[in-house]
Amino acid sequence: DIVLTQSPDSLAVSLGERATINCKSSQSILYSPNNKNHLAWYQQKPGQPPKLLLYWASTRESGVPDRFSGSGSATDFTLTISNLEAEDVAVYYCQQHYTTPPTFGQGTRLEIK
Amino acid sequence: QLQESGPRLVKPSETLSLTCTVSGGSFRSSSYYGGWIRQPPGKGLEWIGSILYTGSTYHNASLKSRVTISMDTSKNQFSLNLTSVTAADTAVYYCARHRGSGYSFIDHWGQGILVSVSS
């Protein structure tokens, strides 16, 4: 199985600042035929299911604010949240959708400093 | 929309059975895979498997021998059976919709149902 390792496990960022979460894959998840990175990002707030933020590493899901952006390729990816708002407090997960079984990172807890 | 239902308490060694009811559209005509994902309390996400209306399935090999995913298109439902459960199977179980293949990203999630395994 592909292992995804997120860093850091938790971080605290001030309102209005930028939060950066990393996700490293144990193997490349860049699919050559379509030149797309098969990585998604989710946000999970307490007591709620995860919510899809980004897929193909950088494509924003409909309705997701453009403060959320994704970058990276092959094995190293980043989720960036700009202009942090109080509502962004959550646990964030990356997921590879390159091969079965799809696997998730361990999660990164984002808090307000 | 997706809604999980089933017993919230299962005894060890018994079978966990959950159903996901799809509303707001036909599971059969959607061409999306319906999936199951679980999350032990306070822990991360584990994908269990998925099913297309044709009956095509994907399973997580770590659970495959204990997992059956089936569907009832007439009821717009798909189901999960997990046999020989132990305390380690205690988790919130989510049904979800994969966009694309049976292991693609997930664009819709049910609210989840907490199933506890205890005698």
JSON list of C-alpha atoms in Angstrom, two decimals:
[
{"chain": "A", "resi": 1, "resn": "ASP", "atom": "CA", "xyz": [0.00, 0.00, 0.00]},
{"chain": "A", "resi": 2, "resn": "ILE", "atom": "CA", "xyz": [1.09, 3.58, -0.60]},
{"chain": "A", "resi": 3, "resn": "VAL", "atom": "CA", "xyz": [1.96, 5.31, 2.66]},
{"chain": "A", "resi": 4, "resn": "LEU", "atom": "CA", "xyz": [1.26, 9.02, 3.03]},
{"chain": "A", "resi": 5, "resn": "THR", "atom": "CA", "xyz": [3.07, 10.90, 5.76]},
{"chain": "A", "resi": 6, "resn": "GLN", "atom": "CA", "xyz": [1.86, 14.34, 6.74]},
{"chain": "A", "resi": 7, "resn": "SER", "atom": "CA", "xyz": [3.85, 16.99, 8.52]},
{"chain": "A", "resi": 8, "resn": "PRO", "atom": "CA", "xyz": [3.52, 18.52, 10.96]},
{"chain": "A", "resi": 9, "resn": "ASP", "atom": "CA", "xyz": [1.10, 16.50, 13.08]},
{"chain": "A", "resi": 10, "resn": "SER", "atom": "CA", "xyz": [-0.29, 19.74, 14.43]},
{"chain": "A", "resi": 11, "resn": "LEU", "atom": "CA", "xyz": [0.28, 23.44, 13.99]},
{"chain": "A", "resi": 12, "resn": "ALA", "atom": "CA", "xyz": [-1.01, 26.70, 15.38]},
{"chain": "A", "resi": 13, "resn": "VAL", "atom": "CA", "xyz": [-1.25, 29.74, 13.12]},
{"chain": "A", "resi": 14, "resn": "SER", "atom": "CA", "xyz": [-2.45, 33.27, 13.79]},
{"chain": "A", "resi": 15, "resn": "LEU", "atom": "CA", "xyz": [-5.59, 34.58, 12.18]},
{"chain": "A", "resi": 16, "resn": "GLY", "atom": "CA", "xyz": [-4.84, 36.15, 8.82]},
{"chain": "A", "resi": 17, "resn": "GLU", "atom": "CA", "xyz": [-1.58, 34.25, 8.45]},
{"chain": "A", "resi": 18, "resn": "ARG", "atom": "CA", "xyz": [-0.70, 31.33, 6.21]},
{"chain": "A", "resi": 19, "resn": "ALA", "atom": "CA", "xyz": [-0.82, 27.66, 7.15]},
{"chain": "A", "resi": 20, "resn": "THR", "atom": "CA", "xyz": [1.20, 25.06, 5.29]},
{"chain": "A", "resi": 21, "resn": "ILE", "atom": "CA", "xyz": [0.69, 21.31, 5.53]},
{"chain": "A", "resi": 22, "resn": "ASN", "atom": "CA", "xyz": [2.88, 18.78, 3.79]},
{"chain": "A", "resi": 23, "resn": "CYS", "atom": "CA", "xyz": [2.11, 15.30, 2.51]},
{"chain": "A", "resi": 24, "resn": "LYS", "atom": "CA", "xyz": [4.82, 12.90, 1.37]},
{"chain": "A", "resi": 25, "resn": "SER", "atom": "CA", "xyz": [4.02, 9.73, -0.56]},
{"chain": "A", "resi": 26, "resn": "SER", "atom": "CA", "xyz": [6.04, 6.52, -0.36]},
{"chain": "A", "resi": 27, "resn": "GLN", "atom": "CA", "xyz": [5.93, 6.33, -4.14]},
{"chain": "A", "resi": 28, "resn": "SER", "atom": "CA", "xyz": [5.10, 8.61, -7.04]},
{"chain": "A", "resi": 29, "resn": "ILE", "atom": "CA", "xyz": [1.41, 9.22, -7.56]},
{"chain": "A", "resi": 30, "resn": "LEU", "atom": "CA", "xyz": [1.90, 11.06, -10.82]},
{"chain": "A", "resi": 31, "resn": "TYR", "atom": "CA", "xyz": [-0.02, 9.15, -13.48]},
{"chain": "A", "resi": 32, "resn": "SER", "atom": "CA", "xyz": [1.88, 9.57, -16.71]},
{"chain": "A", "resi": 33, "resn": "PRO", "atom": "CA", "xyz": [-0.95, 9.01, -19.22]},
{"chain": "A", "resi": 34, "resn": "ASN", "atom": "CA", "xyz": [-2.88, 12.03, -17.97]},
{"chain": "A", "resi": 35, "resn": "ASN", "atom": "CA", "xyz": [0.04, 13.84, -16.30]},
{"chain": "A", "resi": 36, "resn": "LYS", "atom": "CA", "xyz": [-2.02, 14.28, -13.17]},
{"chain": "A", "resi": 37, "resn": "ASN", "atom": "CA", "xyz": [-1.06, 13.80, -9.56]},
{"chain": "A", "resi": 38, "resn": "HIS", "atom": "CA", "xyz": [-3.65, 11.62, -7.89]},
{"chain": "A", "resi": 39, "resn": "LEU", "atom": "CA", "xyz": [-3.82, 13.37, -4.55]},
{"chain": "A", "resi": 40, "resn": "ALA", "atom": "CA", "xyz": [-6.77, 14.85, -2.71]},
{"chain": "A", "resi": 41, "resn": "TRP", "atom": "CA", "xyz": [-7.08, 17.01, 0.40]},
{"chain": "A", "resi": 42, "resn": "TYR", "atom": "CA", "xyz": [-9.90, 16.95, 2.92]},
{"chain": "A", "resi": 43, "resn": "GLN", "atom": "CA", "xyz": [-10.95, 19.08, 5.87]},
{"chain": "A", "resi": 44, "resn": "GLN", "atom": "CA", "xyz": [-12.64, 17.46, 8.86]},
{"chain": "A", "resi": 45, "resn": "LYS", "atom": "CA", "xyz": [-14.24, 19.47, 11.62]},
{"chain": "A", "resi": 46, "resn": "PRO", "atom": "CA", "xyz": [-15.23, 17.86, 14.95]},
{"chain": "A", "resi": 47, "resn": "GLY", "atom": "CA", "xyz": [-18.28, 15.65, 14.68]},
{"chain": "A", "resi": 48, "resn": "GLN", "atom": "CA", "xyz": [-18.46, 16.03, 10.91]},
{"chain": "A", "resi": 49, "resn": "PRO", "atom": "CA", "xyz": [-17.45, 13.88, 7.96]},
{"chain": "A", "resi": 50, "resn": "PRO", "atom": "CA", "xyz": [-14.47, 14.96, 5.89]},
{"chain": "A", "resi": 51, "resn": "LYS", "atom": "CA", "xyz": [-15.05, 17.56, 3.21]},
{"chain": "A", "resi": 52, "resn": "LEU", "atom": "CA", "xyz": [-13.29, 17.44, -0.13]},
{"chain": "A", "resi": 53, "resn": "LEU", "atom": "CA", "xyz": [-11.12, 20.52, -0.70]},
{"chain": "A", "resi": 54, "resn": "LEU", "atom": "CA", "xyz": [-8.82, 19.65, -3.60]},
{"chain": "A", "resi": 55, "resn": "TYR", "atom": "CA", "xyz": [-8.18, 16.81, -6.02]},
{"chain": "A", "resi": 56, "resn": "TRP", "atom": "CA", "xyz": [-5.59, 16.17, -8.72]},
{"chain": "A", "resi": 57, "resn": "ALA", "atom": "CA", "xyz": [-3.34, 17.82, -6.12]},
{"chain": "A", "resi": 58, "resn": "SER", "atom": "CA", "xyz": [-4.39, 21.35, -7.04]},
{"chain": "A", "resi": 59, "resn": "THR", "atom": "CA", "xyz": [-7.93, 21.40, -8.46]},
{"chain": "A", "resi": 60, "resn": "ARG", "atom": "CA", "xyz": [-10.26, 23.12, -6.06]},
{"chain": "A", "resi": 61, "resn": "GLU", "atom": "CA", "xyz": [-13.64, 21.48, -5.46]},
{"chain": "A", "resi": 62, "resn": "SER", "atom": "CA", "xyz": [-16.66, 23.62, -6.29]},
{"chain": "A", "resi": 63, "resn": "GLY", "atom": "CA", "xyz": [-17.50, 26.03, -3.48]},
{"chain": "A", "resi": 64, "resn": "VAL", "atom": "CA", "xyz": [-14.12, 25.82, -1.77]},
{"chain": "A", "resi": 65, "resn": "PRO", "atom": "CA", "xyz": [-12.64, 29.28, -1.11]},
{"chain": "A", "resi": 66, "resn": "ASP", "atom": "CA", "xyz": [-9.59, 30.20, -3.13]},
{"chain": "A", "resi": 67, "resn": "ARG", "atom": "CA", "xyz": [-7.70, 30.65, 0.15]},
{"chain": "A", "resi": 68, "resn": "PHE", "atom": "CA", "xyz": [-7.13, 26.91, -0.14]},
{"chain": "A", "resi": 69, "resn": "SER", "atom": "CA", "xyz": [-4.52, 25.87, -2.66]},
{"chain": "A", "resi": 70, "resn": "GLY", "atom": "CA", "xyz": [-2.51, 22.76, -3.41]},
{"chain": "A", "resi": 71, "resn": "SER", "atom": "CA", "xyz": [0.84, 22.21, -5.02]},
{"chain": "A", "resi": 72, "resn": "GLY", "atom": "CA", "xyz": [3.48, 19.57, -5.55]},
{"chain": "A", "resi": 73, "resn": "SER", "atom": "CA", "xyz": [4.16, 16.63, -7.77]},
{"chain": "A", "resi": 74, "resn": "ALA", "atom": "CA", "xyz": [5.15, 12.96, -7.72]},
{"chain": "A", "resi": 75, "resn": "THR", "atom": "CA", "xyz": [5.87, 12.34, -4.02]},
{"chain": "A", "resi": 76, "resn": "ASP", "atom": "CA", "xyz": [5.76, 15.72, -2.29]},
{"chain": "A", "resi": 77, "resn": "PHE", "atom": "CA", "xyz": [2.66, 17.85, -1.89]},
{"chain": "A", "resi": 78, "resn": "THR", "atom": "CA", "xyz": [1.55, 20.90, 0.03]},
{"chain": "A", "resi": 79, "resn": "LEU", "atom": "CA", "xyz": [-1.77, 22.31, 1.15]},
{"chain": "A", "resi": 80, "resn": "THR", "atom": "CA", "xyz": [-1.65, 26.05, 1.76]},
{"chain": "A", "resi": 81, "resn": "ILE", "atom": "CA", "xyz": [-4.35, 27.98, 3.56]},
{"chain": "A", "resi": 82, "resn": "SER", "atom": "CA", "xyz": [-3.96, 31.72, 3.15]},
{"chain": "A", "resi": 83, "resn": "ASN", "atom": "CA", "xyz": [-5.51, 34.42, 5.32]},
{"chain": "A", "resi": 84, "resn": "LEU", "atom": "CA", "xyz": [-6.42, 31.93, 8.02]},
{"chain": "A", "resi": 85, "resn": "GLU", "atom": "CA", "xyz": [-9.91, 32.27, 9.41]},
{"chain": "A", "resi": 86, "resn": "ALA", "atom": "CA", "xyz": [-11.35, 30.87, 12.64]},
{"chain": "A", "resi": 87, "resn": "GLU", "atom": "CA", "xyz": [-13.55, 28.50, 10.67]},
{"chain": "A", "resi": 88, "resn": "ASP", "atom": "CA", "xyz": [-10.46, 26.79, 9.25]},
{"chain": "A", "resi": 89, "resn": "VAL", "atom": "CA", "xyz": [-9.77, 25.06, 12.56]},
{"chain": "A", "resi": 90, "resn": "ALA", "atom": "CA", "xyz": [-9.96, 21.39, 11.65]},
{"chain": "A", "resi": 91, "resn": "VAL", "atom": "CA", "xyz": [-7.97, 18.27, 10.92]},
{"chain": "A", "resi": 92, "resn": "TYR", "atom": "CA", "xyz": [-6.67, 18.05, 7.36]},
{"chain": "A", "resi": 93, "resn": "TYR", "atom": "CA", "xyz": [-6.02, 14.79, 5.51]},
{"chain": "A", "resi": 94, "resn": "CYS", "atom": "CA", "xyz": [-4.35, 13.99, 2.23]},
{"chain": "A", "resi": 95, "resn": "GLN", "atom": "CA", "xyz": [-5.44, 10.94, 0.24]},
{"chain": "A", "resi": 96, "resn": "GLN", "atom": "CA", "xyz": [-3.87, 9.24, -2.74]},
{"chain": "A", "resi": 97, "resn": "HIS", "atom": "CA", "xyz": [-6.30, 8.11, -5.43]},
{"chain": "A", "resi": 98, "resn": "TYR", "atom": "CA", "xyz": [-3.62, 6.63, -7.66]},
{"chain": "A", "resi": 99, "resn": "THR", "atom": "CA", "xyz": [-4.14, 3.00, -6.82]},
{"chain": "A", "resi": 100, "resn": "THR", "atom": "CA", "xyz": [-6.20, 0.69, -4.68]},
{"chain": "A", "resi": 101, "resn": "PRO", "atom": "CA", "xyz": [-6.47, 0.75, -1.76]},
{"chain": "A", "resi": 102, "resn": "PRO", "atom": "CA", "xyz": [-6.74, 4.51, -1.59]},
{"chain": "A", "resi": 103, "resn": "THR", "atom": "CA", "xyz": [-4.87, 5.58, 1.52]},
{"chain": "A", "resi": 104, "resn": "PHE", "atom": "CA", "xyz": [-4.91, 8.62, 3.76]},
{"chain": "A", "resi": 105, "resn": "GLY", "atom": "CA", "xyz": [-2.28, 10.52, 5.64]},
{"chain": "A", "resi": 106, "resn": "GLN", "atom": "CA", "xyz": [-2.47, 10.45, 9.43]},
{"chain": "A", "resi": 107, "resn": "GLY", "atom": "CA", "xyz": [-3.95, 13.95, 9.57]},
{"chain": "A", "resi": 108, "resn": "THR", "atom": "CA", "xyz": [-2.73, 17.38, 10.63]},
{"chain": "A", "resi": 109, "resn": "ARG", "atom": "CA", "xyz": [-4.54, 19.33, 13.32]},
{"chain": "A", "resi": 110, "resn": "LEU", "atom": "CA", "xyz": [-4.74, 23.06, 12.64]},
{"chain": "A", "resi": 111, "resn": "GLU", "atom": "CA", "xyz": [-5.44, 25.44, 15.50]},
{"chain": "A", "resi": 112, "resn": "ILE", "atom": "CA", "xyz": [-5.48, 29.19, 15.97]},
{"chain": "A", "resi": 113, "resn": "LYS", "atom": "CA", "xyz": [-2.51, 30.72, 17.77]},
{"chain": "B", "resi": 1, "resn": "GLN", "atom": "CA", "xyz": [-27.23, 12.60, -0.12]},
{"chain": "B", "resi": 2, "resn": "LEU", "atom": "CA", "xyz": [-26.01, 9.54, 1.72]},
{"chain": "B", "resi": 3, "resn": "GLN", "atom": "CA", "xyz": [-27.30, 8.16, 5.03]},
{"chain": "B", "resi": 4, "resn": "GLU", "atom": "CA", "xyz": [-25.90, 5.26, 7.03]},
{"chain": "B", "resi": 5, "resn": "SER", "atom": "CA", "xyz": [-28.12, 3.02, 9.11]},
{"chain": "B", "resi": 6, "resn": "GLY", "atom": "CA", "xyz": [-27.71, -0.11, 11.17]},
{"chain": "B", "resi": 7, "resn": "PRO", "atom": "CA", "xyz": [-27.00, -1.39, 14.70]},
{"chain": "B", "resi": 8, "resn": "ARG", "atom": "CA", "xyz": [-24.75, 0.82, 16.79]},
{"chain": "B", "resi": 9, "resn": "LEU", "atom": "CA", "xyz": [-23.64, -2.00, 19.06]},
{"chain": "B", "resi": 10, "resn": "VAL", "atom": "CA", "xyz": [-22.30, -5.33, 17.88]},
{"chain": "B", "resi": 11, "resn": "LYS", "atom": "CA", "xyz": [-20.96, -8.18, 19.97]},
{"chain": "B", "resi": 12, "resn": "PRO", "atom": "CA", "xyz": [-17.46, -9.54, 19.41]},
{"chain": "B", "resi": 13, "resn": "SER", "atom": "CA", "xyz": [-17.25, -12.32, 16.79]},
{"chain": "B", "resi": 14, "resn": "GLU", "atom": "CA", "xyz": [-20.57, -11.27, 15.28]},
{"chain": "B", "resi": 15, "resn": "THR", "atom": "CA", "xyz": [-21.24, -9.51, 11.97]},
{"chain": "B", "resi": 16, "resn": "LEU", "atom": "CA", "xyz": [-21.48, -5.76, 11.55]},
{"chain": "B", "resi": 17, "resn": "SER", "atom": "CA", "xyz": [-24.11, -4.86, 8.96]},
{"chain": "B", "resi": 18, "resn": "LEU", "atom": "CA", "xyz": [-24.69, -1.35, 7.67]},
{"chain": "B", "resi": 19, "resn": "THR", "atom": "CA", "xyz": [-26.77, 0.11, 4.89]},
{"chain": "B", "resi": 20, "resn": "CYS", "atom": "CA", "xyz": [-26.28, 3.33, 2.96]},
{"chain": "B", "resi": 21, "resn": "THR", "atom": "CA", "xyz": [-29.36, 4.92, 1.46]},
{"chain": "B", "resi": 22, "resn": "VAL", "atom": "CA", "xyz": [-28.77, 7.23, -1.48]},
{"chain": "B", "resi": 23, "resn": "SER", "atom": "CA", "xyz": [-31.24, 10.05, -1.97]},
{"chain": "B", "resi": 24, "resn": "GLY", "atom": "CA", "xyz": [-31.50, 12.85, -4.47]},
{"chain": "B", "resi": 25, "resn": "GLY", "atom": "CA", "xyz": [-30.56, 10.65, -7.38]},
{"chain": "B", "resi": 26, "resn": "SER", "atom": "CA", "xyz": [-30.46, 7.07, -8.60]},
{"chain": "B", "resi": 27, "resn": "PHE", "atom": "CA", "xyz": [-27.50, 4.99, -7.51]},
{"chain": "B", "resi": 28, "resn": "ARG", "atom": "CA", "xyz": [-28.02, 2.85, -10.59]},
{"chain": "B", "resi": 29, "resn": "SER", "atom": "CA", "xyz": [-27.85, 5.68, -13.08]},
{"chain": "B", "resi": 30, "resn": "SER", "atom": "CA", "xyz": [-25.16, 7.68, -11.36]},
{"chain": "B", "resi": 31, "resn": "SER", "atom": "CA", "xyz": [-22.14, 5.67, -12.60]},
{"chain": "B", "resi": 32, "resn": "TYR", "atom": "CA", "xyz": [-20.42, 6.57, -9.35]},
{"chain": "B", "resi": 33, "resn": "TYR", "atom": "CA", "xyz": [-18.92, 4.06, -6.99]},
{"chain": "B", "resi": 34, "resn": "GLY", "atom": "CA", "xyz": [-20.41, 3.93, -3.50]},
{"chain": "B", "resi": 35, "resn": "GLY", "atom": "CA", "xyz": [-17.78, 3.42, -0.85]},
{"chain": "B", "resi": 36, "resn": "TRP", "atom": "CA", "xyz": [-17.27, 2.66, 2.81]},
{"chain": "B", "resi": 37, "resn": "ILE", "atom": "CA", "xyz": [-14.64, 4.33, 4.99]},
{"chain": "B", "resi": 38, "resn": "ARG", "atom": "CA", "xyz": [-14.17, 4.03, 8.72]},
{"chain": "B", "resi": 39, "resn": "GLN", "atom": "CA", "xyz": [-12.54, 6.11, 11.42]},
{"chain": "B", "resi": 40, "resn": "PRO", "atom": "CA", "xyz": [-11.76, 4.73, 14.89]},
{"chain": "B", "resi": 41, "resn": "PRO", "atom": "CA", "xyz": [-12.47, 7.28, 17.63]},
{"chain": "B", "resi": 42, "resn": "GLY", "atom": "CA", "xyz": [-9.77, 9.93, 17.65]},
{"chain": "B", "resi": 43, "resn": "LYS", "atom": "CA", "xyz": [-7.87, 8.30, 14.78]},
{"chain": "B", "resi": 44, "resn": "GLY", "atom": "CA", "xyz": [-7.46, 8.52, 11.02]},
{"chain": "B", "resi": 45, "resn": "LEU", "atom": "CA", "xyz": [-9.39, 7.29, 8.02]},
{"chain": "B", "resi": 46, "resn": "GLU", "atom": "CA", "xyz": [-9.34, 3.77, 6.60]},
{"chain": "B", "resi": 47, "resn": "TRP", "atom": "CA", "xyz": [-10.92, 2.89, 3.27]},
{"chain": "B", "resi": 48, "resn": "ILE", "atom": "CA", "xyz": [-12.87, -0.37, 3.32]},
{"chain": "B", "resi": 49, "resn": "GLY", "atom": "CA", "xyz": [-14.14, -0.82, -0.22]},
{"chain": "B", "resi": 50, "resn": "SER", "atom": "CA", "xyz": [-16.52, 0.34, -2.92]},
{"chain": "B", "resi": 51, "resn": "ILE", "atom": "CA", "xyz": [-19.18, -0.87, -5.33]},
{"chain": "B", "resi": 52, "resn": "LEU", "atom": "CA", "xyz": [-20.62, 0.23, -8.68]},
{"chain": "B", "resi": 53, "resn": "TYR", "atom": "CA", "xyz": [-24.26, -0.35, -9.61]},
{"chain": "B", "resi": 54, "resn": "THR", "atom": "CA", "xyz": [-23.07, -3.08, -11.97]},
{"chain": "B", "resi": 55, "resn": "GLY", "atom": "CA", "xyz": [-21.80, -5.03, -9.00]},
{"chain": "B", "resi": 56, "resn": "SER", "atom": "CA", "xyz": [-18.15, -4.31, -9.67]},
{"chain": "B", "resi": 57, "resn": "THR", "atom": "CA", "xyz": [-16.31, -3.98, -6.36]},
{"chain": "B", "resi": 58, "resn": "TYR", "atom": "CA", "xyz": [-13.00, -2.96, -4.91]},
{"chain": "B", "resi": 59, "resn": "HIS", "atom": "CA", "xyz": [-11.88, -4.07, -1.46]},
{"chain": "B", "resi": 60, "resn": "ASN", "atom": "CA", "xyz": [-9.09, -3.23, 0.94]},
{"chain": "B", "resi": 61, "resn": "ALA", "atom": "CA", "xyz": [-7.02, -6.39, 1.06]},
{"chain": "B", "resi": 62, "resn": "SER", "atom": "CA", "xyz": [-6.38, -5.87, 4.76]},
{"chain": "B", "resi": 63, "resn": "LEU", "atom": "CA", "xyz": [-10.07, -6.53, 5.40]},
{"chain": "B", "resi": 64, "resn": "LYS", "atom": "CA", "xyz": [-11.09, -8.39, 2.27]},
{"chain": "B", "resi": 65, "resn": "SER", "atom": "CA", "xyz": [-11.67, -11.78, 3.81]},
{"chain": "B", "resi": 66, "resn": "ARG", "atom": "CA", "xyz": [-14.15, -10.28, 6.28]},
{"chain": "B", "resi": 67, "resn": "VAL", "atom": "CA", "xyz": [-15.85, -7.73, 4.05]},
{"chain": "B", "resi": 68, "resn": "THR", "atom": "CA", "xyz": [-18.82, -8.03, 1.72]},
{"chain": "B", "resi": 69, "resn": "ILE", "atom": "CA", "xyz": [-20.16, -5.01, -0.10]},
{"chain": "B", "resi": 70, "resn": "SER", "atom": "CA", "xyz": [-23.44, -5.43, -1.92]},
{"chain": "B", "resi": 71, "resn": "MET", "atom": "CA", "xyz": [-26.20, -3.30, -3.37]},
{"chain": "B", "resi": 72, "resn": "ASP", "atom": "CA", "xyz": [-29.94, -3.14, -3.87]},
{"chain": "B", "resi": 73, "resn": "THR", "atom": "CA", "xyz": [-30.57, -0.79, -6.75]},
{"chain": "B", "resi": 74, "resn": "SER", "atom": "CA", "xyz": [-34.35, -1.10, -6.37]},
{"chain": "B", "resi": 75, "resn": "LYS", "atom": "CA", "xyz": [-33.99, 0.52, -2.93]},
{"chain": "B", "resi": 76, "resn": "ASN", "atom": "CA", "xyz": [-31.16, 2.84, -3.96]},
{"chain": "B", "resi": 77, "resn": "GLN", "atom": "CA", "xyz": [-28.98, 1.31, -1.28]},
{"chain": "B", "resi": 78, "resn": "PHE", "atom": "CA", "xyz": [-25.63, -0.33, -0.86]},
{"chain": "B", "resi": 79, "resn": "SER", "atom": "CA", "xyz": [-24.49, -2.30, 2.16]},
{"chain": "B", "resi": 80, "resn": "LEU", "atom": "CA", "xyz": [-21.49, -3.39, 4.18]},
{"chain": "B", "resi": 81, "resn": "ASN", "atom": "CA", "xyz": [-21.07, -6.65, 6.07]},
{"chain": "B", "resi": 82, "resn": "LEU", "atom": "CA", "xyz": [-18.00, -7.11, 8.25]},
{"chain": "B", "resi": 83, "resn": "THR", "atom": "CA", "xyz": [-17.68, -10.50, 9.88]},
{"chain": "B", "resi": 84, "resn": "SER", "atom": "CA", "xyz": [-15.92, -11.68, 13.04]},
{"chain": "B", "resi": 85, "resn": "VAL", "atom": "CA", "xyz": [-15.68, -8.22, 14.55]},
{"chain": "B", "resi": 86, "resn": "THR", "atom": "CA", "xyz": [-13.44, -7.32, 17.46]},
{"chain": "B", "resi": 87, "resn": "ALA", "atom": "CA", "xyz": [-12.99, -4.19, 19.54]},
{"chain": "B", "resi": 88, "resn": "ALA", "atom": "CA", "xyz": [-10.58, -2.96, 16.87]},
{"chain": "B", "resi": 89, "resn": "ASP", "atom": "CA", "xyz": [-13.53, -2.61, 14.52]},
{"chain": "B", "resi": 90, "resn": "THR", "atom": "CA", "xyz": [-15.11, 0.04, 16.74]},
{"chain": "B", "resi": 91, "resn": "ALA", "atom": "CA", "xyz": [-15.29, 3.14, 14.56]},
{"chain": "B", "resi": 92, "resn": "VAL", "atom": "CA", "xyz": [-17.42, 5.73, 12.84]},
{"chain": "B", "resi": 93, "resn": "TYR", "atom": "CA", "xyz": [-18.42, 4.16, 9.54]},
{"chain": "B", "resi": 94, "resn": "TYR", "atom": "CA", "xyz": [-19.04, 6.49, 6.63]},
{"chain": "B", "resi": 95, "resn": "CYS", "atom": "CA", "xyz": [-20.65, 5.71, 3.34]},
{"chain": "B", "resi": 96, "resn": "ALA", "atom": "CA", "xyz": [-19.48, 7.92, 0.55]},
{"chain": "B", "resi": 97, "resn": "ARG", "atom": "CA", "xyz": [-19.40, 8.57, -3.17]},
{"chain": "B", "resi": 98, "resn": "HIS", "atom": "CA", "xyz": [-16.27, 8.17, -5.23]},
{"chain": "B", "resi": 99, "resn": "ARG", "atom": "CA", "xyz": [-16.03, 10.45, -8.24]},
{"chain": "B", "resi": 100, "resn": "GLY", "atom": "CA", "xyz": [-14.49, 8.40, -10.97]},
{"chain": "B", "resi": 101, "resn": "SER", "atom": "CA", "xyz": [-13.02, 4.99, -10.27]},
{"chain": "B", "resi": 102, "resn": "GLY", "atom": "CA", "xyz": [-13.77, 2.81, -7.29]},
{"chain": "B", "resi": 103, "resn": "TYR", "atom": "CA", "xyz": [-10.73, 4.14, -5.47]},
{"chain": "B", "resi": 104, "resn": "SER", "atom": "CA", "xyz": [-10.90, 7.75, -6.58]},
{"chain": "B", "resi": 105, "resn": "PHE", "atom": "CA", "xyz": [-11.38, 10.81, -4.41]},
{"chain": "B", "resi": 106, "resn": "ILE", "atom": "CA", "xyz": [-14.59, 11.18, -2.44]},
{"chain": "B", "resi": 107, "resn": "ASP", "atom": "CA", "xyz": [-16.88, 14.10, -3.10]},
{"chain": "B", "resi": 108, "resn": "HIS", "atom": "CA", "xyz": [-19.86, 13.21, -0.91]},
{"chain": "B", "resi": 109, "resn": "TRP", "atom": "CA", "xyz": [-19.92, 11.66, 2.55]},
{"chain": "B", "resi": 110, "resn": "GLY", "atom": "CA", "xyz": [-22.68, 10.47, 4.82]},
{"chain": "B", "resi": 111, "resn": "GLN", "atom": "CA", "xyz": [-22.77, 11.86, 8.35]},
{"chain": "B", "resi": 112, "resn": "GLY", "atom": "CA", "xyz": [-21.33, 8.62, 9.68]},
{"chain": "B", "resi": 113, "resn": "ILE", "atom": "CA", "xyz": [-22.55, 6.12, 12.23]},
{"chain": "B", "resi": 114, "resn": "LEU", "atom": "CA", "xyz": [-20.59, 5.11, 15.34]},
{"chain": "B", "resi": 115, "resn": "VAL", "atom": "CA", "xyz": [-20.54, 1.36, 15.73]},
{"chain": "B", "resi": 116, "resn": "SER", "atom": "CA", "xyz": [-19.16, -0.06, 18.95]},
{"chain": "B", "resi": 117, "resn": "VAL", "atom": "CA", "xyz": [-18.04, -3.64, 19.35]},
{"chain": "B", "resi": 118, "resn": "SER", "atom": "CA", "xyz": [-18.59, -4.78, 22.90]},
{"chain": "B", "resi": 119, "resn": "SER", "atom": "CA", "xyz": [-20.16, -7.61, 24.82]}
]
